[in-house]
């Protein structure tokens, strides 16, 4: 028997299951474990995308990009703890000087530097000023983000696609345009963050909250689809006192 999606109005659990099934294959891999303050942001970003919370995925990813760059720039000899290096990490209040500092230290160059500049201007600054509504509209003509959009979503292609009714709409992040943007942003961020971590002389950081690392690695090892979600939920509860 072939099963098809049939979600009636009001079946929010069904909508959630469909989001998990649709988005599970789009998730990027786990970043190498550094410490909870960094890796749990990556977990939150990916989990938000999985569950259909695309604005939250973009915001969490943006926070992580800036946080990771500040961490690495402040100390190339190791990935420091935010508890010990807070003043140095956040001494430069805006991101642009941090990007320039990273270039001076040989961390960013060429197309990678251009991507960080574009991210800072068109995504990070929009988020910091609360202008989420215009992120997609602002990024659509930026070369570094061309893959984030369907080609029909051009300002010059209004006969096929009315961007005024979607790209600048308050609900755009729950439209297919927002889903695509979130997916591509996550994957680009994964590449940029992986490159940053590789350029440090980091050591595994197991001093505290080791359980967080176990949960993190388990999440990214899980096969996120409707079948695994259904079987996992069904096995999560049993009568008290029953045999294992």
mmCIF file of C-alpha atoms in Angstrom, residues 7-229:
data_model
loop_
_atom_site.group_PDB
_atom_site.id
_atom_site.type_symbol
_atom_site.label_atom_id
_atom_site.label_comp_id
_atom_site.label_asym_id
_atom_site.label_seq_id
_atom_site.Cartn_x
_atom_site.Cartn_y
_atom_site.Cartn_z
ATOM 1 C CA UNK A 7 -2.976 16.543 6.665
ATOM 2 C CA UNK A 8 -6.297 18.013 7.642
ATOM 3 C CA UNK A 9 -6.670 21.554 8.907
ATOM 4 C CA UNK A 10 -5.677 21.786 12.559
ATOM 5 C CA UNK A 11 -3.433 18.725 12.505
ATOM 6 C CA UNK A 12 -0.329 20.543 13.715
ATOM 7 C CA UNK A 13 1.404 17.284 14.642
ATOM 8 C CA UNK A 14 0.985 16.167 11.038
ATOM 9 C CA UNK A 15 2.449 19.448 9.798
ATOM 10 C CA UNK A 16 5.414 18.980 12.130
ATOM 11 C CA UNK A 17 5.992 15.448 10.861
ATOM 12 C CA UNK A 18 5.901 16.669 7.277
ATOM 13 C CA UNK A 19 8.482 19.379 8.075
ATOM 14 C CA UNK A 20 10.811 16.829 9.643
ATOM 15 C CA UNK A 21 10.405 14.485 6.690
ATOM 16 C CA UNK A 22 10.946 17.252 4.115
ATOM 17 C CA UNK A 23 13.832 19.006 5.828
ATOM 18 C CA UNK A 24 15.708 16.077 7.341
ATOM 19 C CA UNK A 25 17.676 15.352 4.188
ATOM 20 C CA UNK A 26 18.658 19.027 3.842
ATOM 21 C CA UNK A 27 20.566 19.255 7.120
ATOM 22 C CA UNK A 28 24.328 19.833 6.885
ATOM 23 C CA UNK A 29 26.677 17.624 8.936
ATOM 24 C CA UNK A 30 27.759 18.183 12.509
ATOM 25 C CA UNK A 31 30.573 20.678 12.991
ATOM 26 C CA UNK A 32 33.619 19.264 14.800
ATOM 27 C CA UNK A 33 33.051 19.394 18.550
ATOM 28 C CA UNK A 34 34.713 22.439 20.139
ATOM 29 C CA UNK A 35 32.643 23.391 23.164
ATOM 30 C CA UNK A 36 28.941 23.710 24.030
ATOM 31 C CA UNK A 37 28.747 27.485 23.572
ATOM 32 C CA UNK A 38 29.639 27.037 19.904
ATOM 33 C CA UNK A 39 28.281 23.617 18.982
ATOM 34 C CA UNK A 40 24.912 24.033 20.653
ATOM 35 C CA UNK A 41 24.283 27.107 18.484
ATOM 36 C CA UNK A 42 24.866 24.908 15.443
ATOM 37 C CA UNK A 43 22.498 22.334 16.898
ATOM 38 C CA UNK A 44 19.825 25.010 17.448
ATOM 39 C CA UNK A 45 20.226 26.364 13.922
ATOM 40 C CA UNK A 46 19.887 22.936 12.309
ATOM 41 C CA UNK A 47 17.068 21.856 14.601
ATOM 42 C CA UNK A 48 15.166 25.053 13.821
ATOM 43 C CA UNK A 49 15.401 24.359 10.100
ATOM 44 C CA UNK A 50 14.336 20.742 10.646
ATOM 45 C CA UNK A 51 11.222 21.832 12.530
ATOM 46 C CA UNK A 52 10.258 24.502 10.010
ATOM 47 C CA UNK A 53 11.405 27.530 12.018
ATOM 48 C CA UNK A 54 13.420 29.138 9.227
ATOM 49 C CA UNK A 55 13.773 32.612 10.724
ATOM 50 C CA UNK A 56 15.173 31.056 13.897
ATOM 51 C CA UNK A 57 17.572 28.938 11.811
ATOM 52 C CA UNK A 58 18.910 32.012 10.005
ATOM 53 C CA UNK A 59 19.270 34.047 13.204
ATOM 54 C CA UNK A 60 21.029 31.246 15.114
ATOM 55 C CA UNK A 61 23.372 30.630 12.187
ATOM 56 C CA UNK A 62 24.220 34.318 12.001
ATOM 57 C CA UNK A 63 24.973 34.510 15.716
ATOM 58 C CA UNK A 64 27.202 31.451 15.428
ATOM 59 C CA UNK A 65 29.148 32.829 12.455
ATOM 60 C CA UNK A 66 30.009 36.012 14.321
ATOM 61 C CA UNK A 67 30.688 34.202 17.580
ATOM 62 C CA UNK A 68 33.024 31.671 15.947
ATOM 63 C CA UNK A 69 34.956 34.316 14.016
ATOM 64 C CA UNK A 70 35.463 36.358 17.179
ATOM 65 C CA UNK A 71 36.619 33.254 19.054
ATOM 66 C CA UNK A 72 39.179 32.292 16.440
ATOM 67 C CA UNK A 73 40.506 35.825 15.850
ATOM 68 C CA UNK A 74 41.033 36.356 19.576
ATOM 69 C CA UNK A 75 43.338 33.345 19.921
ATOM 70 C CA UNK A 76 44.728 31.278 17.043
ATOM 71 C CA UNK A 77 46.645 28.996 19.358
ATOM 72 C CA UNK A 78 43.490 27.397 20.660
ATOM 73 C CA UNK A 79 39.748 27.887 20.563
ATOM 74 C CA UNK A 80 39.211 29.825 23.784
ATOM 75 C CA UNK A 81 36.338 29.651 26.204
ATOM 76 C CA UNK A 82 33.932 32.549 26.175
ATOM 77 C CA UNK A 83 34.141 32.549 29.965
ATOM 78 C CA UNK A 84 37.869 33.349 29.902
ATOM 79 C CA UNK A 85 38.226 35.532 26.794
ATOM 80 C CA UNK A 86 35.034 37.569 26.789
ATOM 81 C CA UNK A 87 36.672 41.019 26.864
ATOM 82 C CA UNK A 88 39.074 40.232 24.043
ATOM 83 C CA UNK A 89 36.438 38.549 21.902
ATOM 84 C CA UNK A 90 33.976 41.415 22.098
ATOM 85 C CA UNK A 91 36.388 44.345 22.282
ATOM 86 C CA UNK A 92 35.499 45.222 18.680
ATOM 87 C CA UNK A 93 31.795 45.952 18.950
ATOM 88 C CA UNK A 94 30.947 45.683 15.256
ATOM 89 C CA UNK A 95 31.752 42.755 12.982
ATOM 90 C CA UNK A 96 33.501 44.594 10.148
ATOM 91 C CA UNK A 97 36.730 45.231 12.121
ATOM 92 C CA UNK A 98 36.762 41.559 13.150
ATOM 93 C CA UNK A 99 36.520 40.471 9.504
ATOM 94 C CA UNK A 100 39.372 42.818 8.576
ATOM 95 C CA UNK A 101 41.415 41.526 11.504
ATOM 96 C CA UNK A 102 40.783 37.952 10.348
ATOM 97 C CA UNK A 103 42.031 38.895 6.870
ATOM 98 C CA UNK A 104 45.164 40.444 8.401
ATOM 99 C CA UNK A 105 45.849 37.197 10.263
ATOM 100 C CA UNK A 106 45.459 35.148 7.087
ATOM 101 C CA UNK A 107 42.181 33.547 8.138
ATOM 102 C CA UNK A 108 40.070 35.032 5.332
ATOM 103 C CA UNK A 109 41.024 35.835 1.762
ATOM 104 C CA UNK A 110 39.657 35.974 -1.768
ATOM 105 C CA UNK A 111 36.116 34.757 -2.285
ATOM 106 C CA UNK A 112 35.844 33.722 1.379
ATOM 107 C CA UNK A 113 36.514 37.307 2.507
ATOM 108 C CA UNK A 114 33.954 38.572 -0.035
ATOM 109 C CA UNK A 115 31.369 36.132 1.333
ATOM 110 C CA UNK A 116 31.939 37.323 4.905
ATOM 111 C CA UNK A 117 31.658 40.964 3.793
ATOM 112 C CA UNK A 118 28.396 40.231 1.983
ATOM 113 C CA UNK A 119 27.060 38.268 4.949
ATOM 114 C CA UNK A 120 27.946 41.127 7.324
ATOM 115 C CA UNK A 121 26.238 43.784 5.221
ATOM 116 C CA UNK A 122 23.160 41.965 3.968
ATOM 117 C CA UNK A 123 22.319 39.408 6.670
ATOM 118 C CA UNK A 124 24.096 40.128 9.964
ATOM 119 C CA UNK A 125 23.384 43.868 9.989
ATOM 120 C CA UNK A 126 19.768 43.324 8.990
ATOM 121 C CA UNK A 127 19.300 40.910 11.900
ATOM 122 C CA UNK A 128 21.018 43.250 14.376
ATOM 123 C CA UNK A 129 18.670 46.076 13.367
ATOM 124 C CA UNK A 130 15.585 43.905 13.512
ATOM 125 C CA UNK A 131 14.977 44.190 9.760
ATOM 126 C CA UNK A 132 14.282 40.507 9.112
ATOM 127 C CA UNK A 133 11.528 41.386 6.663
ATOM 128 C CA UNK A 134 13.944 42.653 4.011
ATOM 129 C CA UNK A 135 16.755 40.086 4.264
ATOM 130 C CA UNK A 136 15.583 38.075 1.272
ATOM 131 C CA UNK A 137 14.790 41.141 -0.798
ATOM 132 C CA UNK A 138 18.208 42.627 0.014
ATOM 133 C CA UNK A 139 20.153 39.426 -0.706
ATOM 134 C CA UNK A 140 18.479 38.444 -3.948
ATOM 135 C CA UNK A 141 20.844 40.416 -6.225
ATOM 136 C CA UNK A 142 24.041 39.722 -4.210
ATOM 137 C CA UNK A 143 26.468 37.441 -6.137
ATOM 138 C CA UNK A 144 27.476 35.471 -3.024
ATOM 139 C CA UNK A 145 23.863 34.445 -2.430
ATOM 140 C CA UNK A 146 22.676 33.727 -5.959
ATOM 141 C CA UNK A 147 22.050 30.035 -5.201
ATOM 142 C CA UNK A 148 19.789 30.956 -2.296
ATOM 143 C CA UNK A 149 16.998 31.908 -4.724
ATOM 144 C CA UNK A 150 14.966 30.386 -7.483
ATOM 145 C CA UNK A 151 15.936 32.131 -10.766
ATOM 146 C CA UNK A 152 12.296 33.170 -11.181
ATOM 147 C CA UNK A 153 12.629 35.386 -8.101
ATOM 148 C CA UNK A 154 14.307 38.183 -10.031
ATOM 149 C CA UNK A 155 13.039 41.753 -9.902
ATOM 150 C CA UNK A 156 13.061 41.706 -13.699
ATOM 151 C CA UNK A 157 10.964 38.558 -13.915
ATOM 152 C CA UNK A 158 7.710 39.846 -12.446
ATOM 153 C CA UNK A 159 5.662 38.351 -15.270
ATOM 154 C CA UNK A 160 6.459 34.883 -13.895
ATOM 155 C CA UNK A 161 6.967 35.694 -10.251
ATOM 156 C CA UNK A 162 5.500 38.551 -8.257
ATOM 157 C CA UNK A 163 8.188 39.223 -5.681
ATOM 158 C CA UNK A 164 6.198 42.083 -4.201
ATOM 159 C CA UNK A 165 3.656 39.561 -2.970
ATOM 160 C CA UNK A 166 6.141 37.041 -1.554
ATOM 161 C CA UNK A 167 9.767 38.143 -1.087
ATOM 162 C CA UNK A 168 8.806 41.250 0.905
ATOM 163 C CA UNK A 169 5.847 39.661 2.695
ATOM 164 C CA UNK A 170 6.057 39.214 6.502
ATOM 165 C CA UNK A 171 5.364 35.487 6.094
ATOM 166 C CA UNK A 172 8.100 34.935 3.491
ATOM 167 C CA UNK A 173 10.204 32.738 5.776
ATOM 168 C CA UNK A 174 7.432 30.140 5.816
ATOM 169 C CA UNK A 175 7.166 30.159 2.038
ATOM 170 C CA UNK A 176 9.357 27.949 -0.180
ATOM 171 C CA UNK A 177 11.576 31.003 -0.749
ATOM 172 C CA UNK A 178 12.422 31.180 2.943
ATOM 173 C CA UNK A 179 13.004 27.434 3.141
ATOM 174 C CA UNK A 180 15.459 27.565 0.243
ATOM 175 C CA UNK A 181 17.300 30.557 1.722
ATOM 176 C CA UNK A 182 17.620 28.874 5.121
ATOM 177 C CA UNK A 183 18.909 25.612 3.589
ATOM 178 C CA UNK A 184 21.585 27.269 1.450
ATOM 179 C CA UNK A 185 22.660 29.651 4.207
ATOM 180 C CA UNK A 186 23.137 26.710 6.582
ATOM 181 C CA UNK A 187 25.282 24.834 4.083
ATOM 182 C CA UNK A 188 27.427 27.870 3.255
ATOM 183 C CA UNK A 189 27.859 28.576 6.960
ATOM 184 C CA UNK A 190 28.922 24.980 7.556
ATOM 185 C CA UNK A 191 31.734 25.403 5.035
ATOM 186 C CA UNK A 192 32.885 28.725 6.462
ATOM 187 C CA UNK A 193 32.759 27.504 10.066
ATOM 188 C CA UNK A 194 34.568 24.256 9.261
ATOM 189 C CA UNK A 195 37.356 26.233 7.580
ATOM 190 C CA UNK A 196 37.702 28.479 10.635
ATOM 191 C CA UNK A 197 37.914 25.585 13.065
ATOM 192 C CA UNK A 198 40.520 23.823 10.891
ATOM 193 C CA UNK A 199 42.789 26.880 11.096
ATOM 194 C CA UNK A 200 43.043 26.705 14.869
ATOM 195 C CA UNK A 201 45.192 24.447 17.019
ATOM 196 C CA UNK A 202 42.153 23.366 18.941
ATOM 197 C CA UNK A 203 42.004 20.417 21.289
ATOM 198 C CA UNK A 204 38.883 18.502 22.245
ATOM 199 C CA UNK A 205 37.141 20.424 24.992
ATOM 200 C CA UNK A 206 35.663 17.981 27.487
ATOM 201 C CA UNK A 207 36.036 19.971 30.665
ATOM 202 C CA UNK A 208 32.332 20.495 31.248
ATOM 203 C CA UNK A 209 28.922 19.270 30.093
ATOM 204 C CA UNK A 210 30.170 16.160 28.360
ATOM 205 C CA UNK A 211 26.564 15.046 28.110
ATOM 206 C CA UNK A 212 25.974 17.941 25.703
ATOM 207 C CA UNK A 213 28.503 16.483 23.283
ATOM 208 C CA UNK A 214 26.833 13.068 23.445
ATOM 209 C CA UNK A 215 23.418 14.595 22.706
ATOM 210 C CA UNK A 216 24.886 16.741 19.913
ATOM 211 C CA UNK A 217 26.532 13.829 18.127
ATOM 212 C CA UNK A 218 23.452 11.656 18.570
ATOM 213 C CA UNK A 219 21.260 14.322 16.966
ATOM 214 C CA UNK A 220 23.376 14.565 13.830
ATOM 215 C CA UNK A 221 23.728 10.780 13.569
ATOM 216 C CA UNK A 222 19.939 10.330 13.654
ATOM 217 C CA UNK A 223 18.083 9.662 10.392
ATOM 218 C CA UNK A 224 15.478 12.418 10.362
ATOM 219 C CA UNK A 225 12.449 11.267 8.378
ATOM 220 C CA UNK A 226 8.817 10.374 9.008
ATOM 221 C CA UNK A 227 9.528 6.683 9.561
ATOM 222 C CA UNK A 228 12.174 7.221 12.244
ATOM 223 C CA UNK A 229 10.103 9.976 13.874
#
